Short mmCIF file of C-alpha atoms in Angstrom, two decimals:
data_model
loop_
_atom_site.label_atom_id
_atom_site.label_comp_id
_atom_site.label_asym_id
_atom_site.label_seq_id
_atom_site.Cartn_x
_atom_site.Cartn_y
_atom_site.Cartn_z
CA UNK A 15 2.90 113.08 -39.56
CA UNK A 16 2.21 111.41 -36.88
CA UNK A 17 4.79 109.30 -34.16
CA UNK A 18 5.06 106.15 -33.21
CA UNK A 19 6.79 103.02 -32.48
CA UNK A 20 9.72 101.73 -34.66
CA UNK A 21 11.32 99.74 -33.12
CA UNK A 22 11.06 98.12 -29.67
CA UNK A 23 13.20 95.36 -27.03
CA UNK A 24 13.23 94.05 -23.94
CA UNK A 25 15.73 92.68 -21.42
CA UNK A 26 15.28 90.67 -18.67
CA UNK A 27 18.23 89.07 -16.40
CA UNK A 28 19.08 85.18 -16.11
CA UNK A 29 18.06 84.50 -12.38
CA UNK A 30 14.24 83.52 -12.18
CA UNK A 31 12.35 83.35 -8.67
CA UNK A 32 9.20 81.25 -8.55
CA UNK A 33 6.36 81.18 -6.01
CA UNK A 34 7.73 78.50 -4.67
CA UNK A 35 11.37 79.61 -3.82
CA UNK A 36 9.18 82.25 -1.94
CA UNK A 37 7.63 79.63 0.30
CA UNK A 38 10.50 78.39 1.48
CA UNK A 39 11.67 82.16 2.74
CA UNK A 40 7.99 84.04 3.64
CA UNK A 41 5.06 82.74 4.94
CA UNK A 42 3.35 82.80 1.76
CA UNK A 43 2.32 80.03 -1.01
CA UNK A 44 2.13 79.55 -4.25
CA UNK A 45 -1.56 78.98 -4.54
CA UNK A 46 -2.06 82.53 -2.50
CA UNK A 47 0.54 84.46 -4.31
CA UNK A 48 -1.35 83.27 -8.02
CA UNK A 49 -4.65 83.62 -6.63
CA UNK A 50 -4.33 86.75 -5.86
CA UNK A 51 -2.11 88.70 -8.06
CA UNK A 52 -1.57 86.28 -11.03
CA UNK A 53 2.52 85.77 -10.65
CA UNK A 54 3.78 82.65 -10.87
CA UNK A 55 7.52 84.20 -11.43
CA UNK A 56 9.40 86.55 -12.02
CA UNK A 57 13.07 87.66 -12.75
CA UNK A 58 15.49 88.97 -10.23
CA UNK A 59 18.84 91.36 -11.29
CA UNK A 60 21.98 89.85 -9.30
CA UNK A 61 25.65 91.43 -11.18
CA UNK A 62 23.78 93.78 -13.20
CA UNK A 63 22.85 97.40 -12.28
CA UNK A 64 19.81 99.19 -13.84
CA UNK A 65 21.60 100.74 -16.60
CA UNK A 66 22.99 97.14 -17.54
CA UNK A 67 19.03 96.08 -18.29
CA UNK A 68 18.37 99.38 -19.77
CA UNK A 69 21.45 99.14 -22.49
CA UNK A 70 20.68 95.58 -23.46
CA UNK A 71 17.11 96.18 -24.49
CA UNK A 72 17.98 99.75 -25.89
CA UNK A 73 20.54 98.00 -28.43
CA UNK A 74 17.94 95.63 -29.37
CA UNK A 75 15.54 98.38 -30.11
CA UNK A 76 17.90 100.29 -31.96
CA UNK A 77 18.36 97.05 -34.16
CA UNK A 78 14.88 96.10 -34.25
CA UNK A 79 14.53 99.82 -35.50
CA UNK A 80 16.81 99.51 -38.24
CA UNK A 81 19.05 102.50 -37.36
CA UNK A 82 22.04 103.18 -35.33
CA UNK A 83 22.58 104.83 -32.20
CA UNK A 84 23.98 107.88 -33.72
CA UNK A 85 20.67 108.75 -35.44
CA UNK A 86 19.02 109.09 -32.55
CA UNK A 87 18.44 112.57 -30.91
CA UNK A 88 16.85 112.21 -27.47
CA UNK A 89 17.10 109.54 -24.82
CA UNK A 90 14.35 108.87 -22.18
CA UNK A 91 14.93 106.23 -19.58
CA UNK A 92 11.72 106.12 -17.11
CA UNK A 93 12.97 104.63 -13.76
CA UNK A 94 12.45 104.88 -10.00
CA UNK A 95 15.40 103.02 -9.25
CA UNK A 96 18.44 104.76 -10.78
CA UNK A 97 22.21 103.38 -9.91
CA UNK A 98 22.80 106.17 -8.23
CA UNK A 99 21.39 109.84 -8.31
CA UNK A 100 23.50 110.74 -10.64
CA UNK A 101 24.60 110.84 -13.77
CA UNK A 102 21.37 109.32 -14.72
CA UNK A 103 20.69 105.38 -16.21
CA UNK A 104 20.21 107.78 -19.96
CA UNK A 105 23.24 109.04 -19.92
CA UNK A 106 24.74 105.93 -18.95
CA UNK A 107 23.46 104.20 -21.62
CA UNK A 108 24.12 107.22 -23.85
CA UNK A 109 27.54 106.43 -23.51
CA UNK A 110 27.71 102.63 -24.11
CA UNK A 111 25.68 103.11 -26.78
CA UNK A 112 27.83 105.53 -28.80
CA UNK A 113 25.00 108.05 -28.97
CA UNK A 114 26.84 111.03 -28.93
CA UNK A 115 24.35 112.93 -30.90
CA UNK A 116 21.66 113.10 -28.64
CA UNK A 117 20.06 114.64 -25.14
CA UNK A 118 20.05 112.33 -22.24
CA UNK A 119 17.78 112.11 -19.28
CA UNK A 120 15.40 110.10 -16.75
CA UNK A 121 12.16 110.65 -15.82
CA UNK A 122 9.87 109.70 -12.65
CA UNK A 123 6.45 108.31 -12.99
CA UNK A 124 6.72 104.82 -11.76
CA UNK A 125 5.13 102.39 -13.06
CA UNK A 126 3.11 105.04 -15.89
CA UNK A 127 6.73 105.95 -16.61
CA UNK A 128 6.64 104.40 -20.25
CA UNK A 129 3.52 105.69 -21.13
CA UNK A 130 5.08 109.20 -20.02
CA UNK A 131 8.30 109.07 -21.70
CA UNK A 132 6.83 107.92 -25.10
CA UNK A 133 3.95 110.39 -24.92
CA UNK A 134 7.20 112.77 -24.51
CA UNK A 135 9.11 111.27 -27.72
CA UNK A 136 6.23 112.12 -29.14
CA UNK A 137 6.12 116.12 -28.79
CA UNK A 138 9.29 116.09 -30.43
CA UNK A 139 9.20 113.32 -32.57
CA UNK A 140 5.93 115.71 -34.68
CA UNK A 141 7.07 119.52 -33.78
CA UNK A 142 10.47 118.07 -36.60
CA UNK A 143 12.85 118.33 -33.39
CA UNK A 144 14.25 114.92 -34.03
CA UNK A 145 13.73 111.99 -36.28
CA UNK A 146 14.19 109.60 -33.72
CA UNK A 147 14.03 109.40 -29.82
CA UNK A 148 15.08 106.63 -27.70
CA UNK A 149 12.30 105.58 -24.74
CA UNK A 150 13.78 103.15 -21.89
CA UNK A 151 11.26 101.97 -19.02
CA UNK A 152 13.45 99.90 -16.56
CA UNK A 153 13.41 98.82 -13.23
CA UNK A 154 15.80 96.50 -10.65
CA UNK A 155 13.33 96.58 -7.85
CA UNK A 156 14.90 94.00 -6.82
CA UNK A 157 16.75 96.11 -4.56
CA UNK A 158 13.56 98.30 -2.86
CA UNK A 159 12.20 95.35 -2.14
CA UNK A 160 11.82 94.09 1.61
CA UNK A 161 12.08 90.28 0.97
CA UNK A 162 10.28 90.06 4.84
CA UNK A 163 7.08 91.96 3.80
CA UNK A 164 5.38 89.22 2.11
CA UNK A 165 2.57 91.87 0.86
CA UNK A 166 4.82 93.41 -1.20
CA UNK A 167 7.68 91.17 -2.01
CA UNK A 168 5.87 88.71 -4.10
CA UNK A 169 4.89 91.26 -5.98
CA UNK A 170 7.90 92.90 -8.01
CA UNK A 171 10.46 91.53 -10.65
CA UNK A 172 13.49 93.59 -12.54
CA UNK A 173 13.28 94.03 -16.29
CA UNK A 174 14.08 96.32 -18.70
CA UNK A 175 11.84 97.56 -22.43
CA UNK A 176 12.87 100.18 -24.87
CA UNK A 177 11.69 101.79 -27.61
CA UNK A 178 12.61 103.55 -30.78
CA UNK A 179 9.98 106.52 -31.40
CA UNK A 180 9.88 108.13 -34.99
CA UNK A 181 7.29 108.75 -37.99
CA UNK A 182 5.18 106.39 -39.22
CA UNK A 183 3.07 106.45 -42.37
CA UNK A 184 -0.35 108.83 -41.90
CA UNK A 185 -3.70 107.26 -39.94
CA UNK A 186 -0.83 104.91 -37.91
CA UNK A 187 1.36 105.77 -35.33
CA UNK A 188 0.02 107.47 -31.07
CA UNK A 189 -4.10 109.00 -31.91
CA UNK A 190 -4.33 110.28 -28.88
CA UNK A 191 -3.15 109.82 -25.27
CA UNK A 192 -3.70 110.86 -21.18
CA UNK A 193 -1.95 111.55 -18.96
CA UNK A 194 -2.85 112.69 -14.93
CA UNK A 195 -1.77 112.85 -11.87
CA UNK A 196 -2.75 112.89 -7.97
CA UNK A 197 -0.07 113.84 -5.56
CA UNK A 198 -2.51 113.65 -2.08
CA UNK A 199 -2.24 109.70 -2.75
CA UNK A 200 1.18 108.93 -3.49
CA UNK A 201 1.68 108.32 0.44
CA UNK A 202 -0.21 104.91 -0.38
CA UNK A 203 2.82 104.19 -2.91
CA UNK A 204 6.17 105.27 -1.52
CA UNK A 205 9.39 104.32 -0.60
CA UNK A 206 9.59 104.35 3.00
CA UNK A 207 12.08 105.57 5.06
CA UNK A 208 14.09 102.65 5.12
CA UNK A 209 14.33 102.77 1.25
CA UNK A 210 12.01 100.05 1.07
CA UNK A 211 8.78 100.01 -1.17
CA UNK A 212 5.82 100.49 1.31
CA UNK A 213 1.77 100.36 -0.63
CA UNK A 214 -1.55 100.53 1.07
CA UNK A 215 -2.21 97.77 -0.56
CA UNK A 216 -6.26 98.30 -0.52
CA UNK A 217 -5.96 101.53 -1.09
CA UNK A 218 -4.15 101.45 -4.53
CA UNK A 219 -6.26 98.50 -5.86
CA UNK A 220 -9.38 100.75 -5.49
CA UNK A 221 -7.49 103.80 -7.10
CA UNK A 222 -6.03 101.22 -9.63
CA UNK A 223 -9.35 99.42 -10.71
CA UNK A 224 -11.20 102.95 -11.14
CA UNK A 225 -8.22 104.63 -13.25
CA UNK A 226 -7.23 102.08 -15.39
CA UNK A 227 -10.69 101.80 -16.86
CA UNK A 228 -11.23 105.45 -16.84
CA UNK A 229 -7.99 106.11 -18.61
CA UNK A 230 -8.76 103.71 -21.30
CA UNK A 231 -12.31 104.66 -21.69
CA UNK A 232 -11.22 108.57 -22.14
CA UNK A 233 -7.92 107.69 -24.57
CA UNK A 234 -10.90 106.12 -26.90
CA UNK A 235 -12.68 109.13 -26.73
CA UNK A 236 -9.43 111.29 -27.66
CA UNK A 237 -9.09 109.21 -30.92
CA UNK A 238 -12.47 109.41 -31.90
CA UNK A 239 -12.54 105.78 -31.98
CA UNK A 240 -15.20 103.85 -29.37
CA UNK A 241 -14.42 101.01 -27.14
CA UNK A 242 -15.45 98.06 -30.72
CA UNK A 243 -12.70 99.51 -32.68
CA UNK A 244 -10.19 98.62 -29.55
CA UNK A 245 -8.38 95.27 -30.76
CA UNK A 246 -5.65 94.90 -28.24
CA UNK A 247 -5.18 95.90 -25.00
CA UNK A 248 -1.77 96.18 -22.87
CA UNK A 249 -2.25 97.53 -19.36
CA UNK A 250 0.60 97.75 -17.06
CA UNK A 251 1.28 94.44 -15.40
CA UNK A 252 0.40 95.01 -12.14
CA UNK A 253 -2.38 92.44 -10.72
CA UNK A 254 -4.52 90.30 -12.80
CA UNK A 255 -7.72 91.38 -10.90
CA UNK A 256 -7.11 95.60 -11.68
CA UNK A 257 -6.41 94.53 -15.54
CA UNK A 258 -9.17 92.29 -15.69
CA UNK A 259 -11.63 95.45 -14.40
CA UNK A 260 -10.29 97.10 -16.94
CA UNK A 261 -10.83 94.50 -19.56
CA UNK A 262 -14.37 94.34 -18.55
CA UNK A 263 -14.98 98.39 -18.77
CA UNK A 264 -13.32 98.06 -22.31
CA UNK A 265 -16.11 94.82 -23.31
CA UNK A 266 -12.93 92.99 -24.47
CA UNK A 267 -12.62 88.55 -24.58
CA UNK A 268 -9.57 87.34 -22.30
CA UNK A 269 -7.76 87.11 -25.70
CA UNK A 270 -7.79 90.96 -26.48
CA UNK A 271 -5.86 91.64 -23.09
CA UNK A 272 -2.23 91.10 -22.72
CA UNK A 273 -0.85 88.84 -19.98
CA UNK A 274 2.61 88.43 -19.31
CA UNK A 275 2.32 89.28 -15.46
CA UNK A 276 2.59 85.44 -14.80
CA UNK A 277 6.13 85.25 -15.84
CA UNK A 278 7.43 88.72 -15.11
CA UNK A 279 5.89 90.27 -12.39
CA UNK A 280 5.76 94.11 -11.55
CA UNK A 281 8.62 95.20 -13.60
CA UNK A 282 7.33 99.03 -12.59
CA UNK A 283 7.77 101.44 -15.86
CA UNK A 284 9.17 98.25 -18.33
CA UNK A 285 5.89 95.74 -17.79
CA UNK A 286 3.98 97.66 -20.96
CA UNK A 287 7.41 97.51 -23.35
CA UNK A 288 8.04 93.66 -21.98
CA UNK A 289 4.37 93.19 -22.93
CA UNK A 290 4.22 94.37 -26.31
CA UNK A 291 7.34 92.53 -27.58
CA UNK A 292 6.23 89.22 -25.88
CA UNK A 293 2.61 90.08 -28.11
CA UNK A 294 4.46 91.24 -30.96
CA UNK A 295 6.62 87.58 -30.97
CA UNK A 296 3.41 85.57 -30.39
CA UNK A 297 1.07 87.45 -33.32
CA UNK A 298 -1.36 89.05 -30.39
CA UNK A 299 -1.19 92.79 -31.85
CA UNK A 300 -0.64 92.57 -36.04
CA UNK A 301 -0.20 95.42 -38.21
CA UNK A 302 -2.90 97.90 -38.12
CA UNK A 303 -4.17 96.99 -34.85
CA UNK A 304 -5.83 99.61 -32.47
CA UNK A 305 -3.85 99.23 -29.52
CA UNK A 306 -4.84 100.75 -26.15
CA UNK A 307 -1.80 100.68 -23.25
CA UNK A 308 -2.67 102.08 -20.10
CA UNK A 309 -1.23 102.62 -16.46
CA UNK A 310 -0.97 103.42 -12.97
CA UNK A 311 1.88 103.79 -10.73
CA UNK A 312 3.06 105.74 -7.77
CA UNK A 313 3.16 109.83 -6.97
CA UNK A 314 0.56 108.66 -8.11
CA UNK A 315 0.37 108.78 -11.79
CA UNK A 316 -1.80 107.54 -14.97
CA UNK A 317 -1.68 107.30 -18.67
CA UNK A 318 -3.27 105.96 -21.56
CA UNK A 319 -1.48 105.85 -25.28
CA UNK A 320 -4.58 105.27 -28.15
CA UNK A 321 -2.28 103.96 -31.40
CA UNK A 322 -2.48 101.89 -34.66
CA UNK A 323 0.29 99.63 -34.58
CA UNK A 324 2.56 99.74 -37.70
CA UNK A 325 5.10 101.54 -39.10
#
């Protein structure tokens, strides 16, 4: 039996920062941000840490899956914004969830983290090592953003998404995956000496436009599918122009691509899961749809999954 997503949830902090709010403190404008990125607002965590966001999304995913925390065999948290070096976010939420029968670890693949973690979970499920694996993508990027840098401050937001990975019926679930990295490009997107996000926007844009499309096409081929078989695309929500380039490579109409960046900004490892929750709630992802997830991030990393939605 294949592994697939059997439960999913998201959590956003309360505070909303709009482009108009940023106009007051940065040399920028709502129009400039919207036309270049597609972002209109983002959520910012004030009195909550990364582990708080992760825990609240995890609770929703477990409830959605209809299981208990004690049934979870492993917790994998994808994040680059841990509360501290250790204990890991995964260990912290294991305690709060009462998931005493599971192992716990964090991984760092930046914005590709949700896909990396889901792919790791797939191996444990399909080898019959565990019945259920909890995957969490979470970031509190507001604490590593230079709020005086208009080129990066406008891009990022905080949030969390979580998914329970388990066995699904024949033909459904994860059909194929692709993971990749190019460490030589790490200098273009990294944490600088002052613990702030540094990004060479031009280089990252060129890399992302190329890699998102190539990875999406590659994973479709690995699954034995064609572009015409794809019902829906969920790209990492980084920049609307990058997302559109990936959609066009697949020949999909606009309504077949997830677009939540306007509401949340770039939430890194959380973004794909957050988008899936929104798209399920609005009926854009339906039972037995062929869904492609694709993302890229610092490292530089990339990943893609093709799946047939449903339990």
